[in-house]
Amino acid sequence: MARVTAGVASSHVPAIGAAWDLKKTGEPYWKPLFDGFEFSKRWEAEQKPDVVFLVYNDHATAFSLDIIPTFAIGTAAGFKVADEGWGPRPVPDVVGAPELAAHIAQSVIQDDFDLTLVNKMDVDHGLTVPMTLMFGQPEAWPCRVIPFAVNVVQFPPPSGARCFAIGKAIRKAIESFPEDLNVQVWGTGGMSHQISGARAGLINRAFDQAFLDGMAKDPSALIRMPHVDYMREAGAEGVELVMWLIMRGAMDADAREIYRFYHVPASNTAVGHLILENNP
Ligand code: DHB
Ligand code: FE
């Protein structure tokens, strides 16, 4: 059977992708950030996941503001790297896992979560930046990826409770797939994060640390936290953090914290990263 072995949370700041692509990783501004992911790259080389179920948000790239699905699962055999205005990032295209994705869609929809099926889309920095941070710059990505796009761009995004519950349904779906596969679930976005307006650049270290602690130990308070708390405490785009709760829902209640990293700033946001492992 397929198994969800581990969960990864990571910010997906686009400037990190640009710094990598422009070979600035050794510069004083960027080095501490990339150093913080050295453990993670070694860990991934040992874990060798077959598939990553990658929760992220599309930033008006594949979906315009004309059509905004709340939860969209990528069921295609492959996904091209999006052109977000400067040409596509020079990273490999993503190979999908269409049979597993179709199985997850079937199971999760039968469990009463209404997913949008996406048979063709390009993937933006929300997906490619965490791939770079976790895998570096291979010729081809070392695993298949099921993109799972969540609306956190246009009001109203899904609640934390809904995200946590769908994470549980996704795990149940993955673990009823007959093929032996090592599957990781990733949640991306966050942390403190306000891109525009009077509060642009807002950083709330205490909130971010408490969120990391809750994710690692007991997420029950985070699951109940209303959107307005994310926005007041962590900035308007801080609401991306609800996507981490999908990953947390796919993990054991007593999942083990393997690694944690927090860094300020990258662009004008805080970067958070957490690795959890399920019990063997
Ligand atoms: C920025 C954009 C993002 O989508 C994000 O998650 C973090 C930062 C930015 O433009 O700086
Ligand atoms: Fe984002």
XYZ file of C-alpha atoms and ligand atoms in Angstrom:
292
model
C 0.000 0.000 0.000
C 1.024 3.611 -0.423
C 2.069 5.352 2.797
C 2.281 8.967 3.917
C 5.685 8.889 5.567
C 6.413 12.541 6.187
C 5.154 16.098 5.988
C 7.121 19.155 4.949
C 6.113 22.778 5.458
C 7.969 25.541 3.665
C 7.517 29.116 2.562
C 7.552 29.631 -1.198
C 8.806 33.219 -1.610
C 9.470 33.840 -5.332
C 12.660 35.829 -4.654
C 14.206 32.608 -3.274
C 13.731 30.987 -6.681
C 15.257 34.006 -8.409
C 18.241 33.994 -6.005
C 18.837 30.308 -6.750
C 18.451 30.702 -10.503
C 20.799 33.729 -10.562
C 23.381 31.791 -8.475
C 23.232 34.179 -5.537
C 22.982 31.468 -2.878
C 26.449 32.293 -1.489
C 25.781 36.023 -1.103
C 25.583 37.293 2.504
C 21.857 38.125 2.194
C 20.907 34.659 0.925
C 23.475 32.261 2.410
C 21.849 31.874 5.860
C 18.536 31.041 4.200
C 19.906 28.395 1.837
C 22.092 26.967 4.643
C 18.864 26.392 6.557
C 17.748 23.892 3.911
C 20.999 21.875 3.725
C 19.710 19.353 6.280
C 16.464 19.055 4.322
C 18.210 18.245 1.028
C 20.258 15.510 2.740
C 17.121 14.179 4.431
C 15.251 14.037 1.095
C 18.184 12.192 -0.530
C 17.752 9.503 2.172
C 13.945 9.465 2.171
C 13.627 9.100 -1.619
C 9.887 9.813 -1.828
C 8.122 8.352 -4.861
C 5.448 11.041 -4.884
C 5.035 14.444 -3.243
C 1.463 15.627 -2.734
C 2.262 19.330 -2.903
C -0.224 21.769 -1.378
C 0.339 25.299 -2.636
C -1.577 28.235 -4.004
C -1.694 29.416 -7.549
C -0.890 33.152 -7.624
C -3.293 34.105 -10.453
C -1.021 32.161 -12.837
C -2.910 29.050 -13.979
C -6.237 30.402 -12.753
C -7.045 34.009 -13.518
C -9.403 35.887 -11.263
C -12.172 34.707 -13.666
C -12.327 31.225 -12.117
C -11.020 30.455 -8.637
C -11.361 26.887 -7.373
C -11.141 26.435 -3.605
C -9.373 23.051 -3.798
C -7.953 21.876 -7.153
C -6.088 18.598 -7.705
C -3.693 18.239 -10.637
C -4.496 14.952 -12.377
C -2.275 15.432 -15.458
C 0.731 13.332 -16.487
C 2.876 16.452 -16.368
C 2.875 20.155 -15.525
C 4.963 22.849 -17.167
C 6.784 25.513 -15.204
C 4.811 28.747 -15.548
C 6.015 31.999 -17.044
C 5.211 34.511 -14.295
C 6.441 37.473 -16.302
C 10.193 36.844 -16.560
C 10.079 33.569 -18.503
C 9.704 30.156 -16.867
C 12.242 29.344 -14.118
C 15.076 27.159 -15.483
C 13.955 24.111 -13.498
C 12.606 20.764 -14.711
C 8.959 20.390 -15.614
C 6.968 18.382 -13.109
C 6.012 14.764 -13.735
C 2.582 13.998 -12.294
C 1.105 10.836 -10.809
C -2.225 10.649 -12.661
C -3.365 7.248 -11.377
C -2.764 8.136 -7.748
C -4.261 11.606 -8.291
C -7.411 10.101 -9.826
C -7.658 7.666 -6.922
C -7.303 10.508 -4.400
C -9.935 12.559 -6.249
C -12.346 9.607 -6.194
C -11.804 8.911 -2.499
C -11.794 12.516 -1.263
C -14.858 13.511 -3.304
C -16.718 10.424 -2.027
C -15.761 11.632 1.457
C -17.748 14.804 0.676
C -14.964 17.262 -0.200
C -15.755 18.825 -3.578
C -12.480 19.056 -5.515
C -11.887 20.694 -8.873
C -10.062 18.385 -11.308
C -7.308 20.058 -13.302
C -6.130 18.129 -16.335
C -3.876 20.882 -17.641
C -2.102 23.707 -15.843
C 1.272 25.371 -15.421
C 2.749 25.531 -11.925
C 4.133 28.729 -10.412
C 6.598 29.692 -7.656
C 4.223 28.333 -5.019
C 5.231 24.851 -6.178
C 8.648 25.267 -7.776
C 10.375 27.225 -4.979
C 9.821 24.508 -2.331
C 11.015 21.917 -4.901
C 14.261 23.868 -5.320
C 14.720 24.237 -1.566
C 14.182 20.515 -0.911
C 15.875 19.008 -3.986
C 18.343 21.589 -5.323
C 18.950 21.632 -9.064
C 18.707 18.120 -10.535
C 18.343 17.385 -14.286
C 14.897 15.989 -13.492
C 12.993 16.162 -10.202
C 13.638 12.952 -8.234
C 9.938 12.203 -7.625
C 6.518 12.618 -9.129
C 4.326 15.449 -7.873
C 0.578 15.871 -7.430
C -0.095 19.616 -7.325
C -2.948 20.602 -5.015
C -3.903 24.247 -5.399
C -5.825 26.006 -2.616
C -7.480 29.395 -2.942
C -5.851 31.752 -0.460
C -5.726 34.638 -2.934
C -9.328 35.810 -3.197
C -11.752 36.054 -0.282
C -13.120 33.652 1.005
C -10.377 31.056 1.518
C -11.194 27.733 3.216
C -11.058 27.572 7.017
C -8.217 25.969 8.938
C -10.639 23.298 10.148
C -11.632 22.479 6.570
C -7.985 22.305 5.532
C -7.096 19.995 8.428
C -10.079 17.738 7.646
C -9.236 17.519 3.946
C -5.675 16.597 4.925
C -7.054 13.625 6.848
C -9.184 12.598 3.847
C -6.154 12.900 1.549
C -4.123 10.622 3.825
C -6.933 8.052 3.909
C -7.091 8.202 0.099
C -3.330 7.799 -0.349
C -3.164 4.908 2.118
C -5.902 3.006 0.265
C -3.911 3.060 -3.005
C -2.667 -0.497 -3.677
C 0.802 0.342 -5.029
C 3.718 0.467 -2.560
C 4.646 4.131 -2.665
C 6.485 6.433 -0.286
C 4.387 9.603 -0.338
C 5.113 12.915 1.359
C 2.579 15.691 1.859
C 3.933 19.239 1.696
C 2.236 22.441 2.795
C 3.678 25.677 1.437
C 3.343 29.442 1.859
C 3.555 31.744 4.868
C 4.895 32.749 7.271
C 4.487 36.454 8.313
C 3.695 37.962 5.029
C 2.183 41.245 3.881
C 3.146 42.172 0.352
C 1.358 45.484 -0.144
C -0.332 48.350 1.659
C 0.561 50.288 4.776
C 1.683 47.171 6.674
C 3.899 45.772 3.842
C 6.859 43.900 5.280
C 5.102 43.108 8.577
C 6.975 40.409 10.498
C 5.595 38.833 13.693
C 8.229 36.436 15.033
C 6.202 35.515 18.125
C 3.198 34.506 16.011
C 5.380 32.542 13.590
C 7.181 30.682 16.402
C 3.865 29.846 18.072
C 2.548 28.552 14.732
C 5.620 26.343 14.285
C 5.194 25.040 17.845
C 1.512 24.310 17.264
C 2.257 22.488 14.013
C 4.925 20.401 15.711
C 3.130 19.594 18.968
C -0.599 20.216 19.098
C -2.362 21.908 16.176
C -5.813 21.991 17.843
C -5.752 25.747 18.553
C -4.446 26.502 15.048
C -7.277 24.490 13.503
C -9.816 26.795 15.182
C -8.024 30.072 14.429
C -10.172 32.421 12.286
C -8.761 34.059 9.157
C -8.852 37.505 10.729
C -6.291 36.359 13.328
C -3.853 35.284 10.603
C -4.308 38.590 8.830
C -4.050 40.789 11.913
C -1.067 38.935 13.372
C 0.835 37.778 10.284
C -0.301 40.077 7.462
C -2.846 39.665 4.672
C -0.898 36.926 2.888
C -0.165 35.200 6.202
C -3.421 33.366 5.540
C -1.384 31.128 3.191
C -0.528 29.277 6.426
C -3.901 27.487 6.367
C -2.293 25.276 3.704
C 0.171 23.945 6.308
C -2.853 22.516 8.142
C -3.628 20.256 5.161
C -0.184 18.719 5.624
C -0.750 18.497 9.407
C -4.065 16.708 8.850
C -2.203 14.048 6.871
C 0.140 13.377 9.798
C -0.159 11.323 12.976
C -1.288 13.291 16.040
C 2.086 12.391 17.583
C 4.175 12.848 14.423
C 7.844 13.505 15.238
C 9.489 16.845 14.545
C 12.621 16.107 12.539
C 13.744 19.609 11.647
C 12.744 23.247 12.013
C 14.137 26.434 10.490
C 13.038 30.071 10.688
C 14.645 33.003 8.956
C 13.897 36.696 8.444
C 13.827 38.227 5.897
C 13.520 36.889 2.365
C 12.115 39.547 0.114
C 9.906 41.160 2.761
C 8.518 38.041 4.397
C 9.544 35.535 7.049
C 10.579 32.036 5.971
C 9.470 29.032 8.000
C 10.231 25.374 7.453
C 9.280 22.226 9.338
C 9.723 18.495 8.728
C 7.504 15.969 10.511
C 7.661 12.181 10.218
C 4.787 9.801 10.759
C 5.267 6.757 12.975
C 6.740 3.807 11.084
C 6.031 36.991 -2.112
C 5.070 36.304 -2.860
C 4.546 35.115 -2.388
O 3.660 34.386 -3.095
C 4.909 34.620 -1.175
O 4.298 33.500 -0.753
C 5.864 35.311 -0.421
C 6.422 36.488 -0.893
C 6.639 38.235 -2.621
O 6.266 38.689 -3.705
O 7.537 38.773 -1.967
Fe 2.614 32.915 -1.988
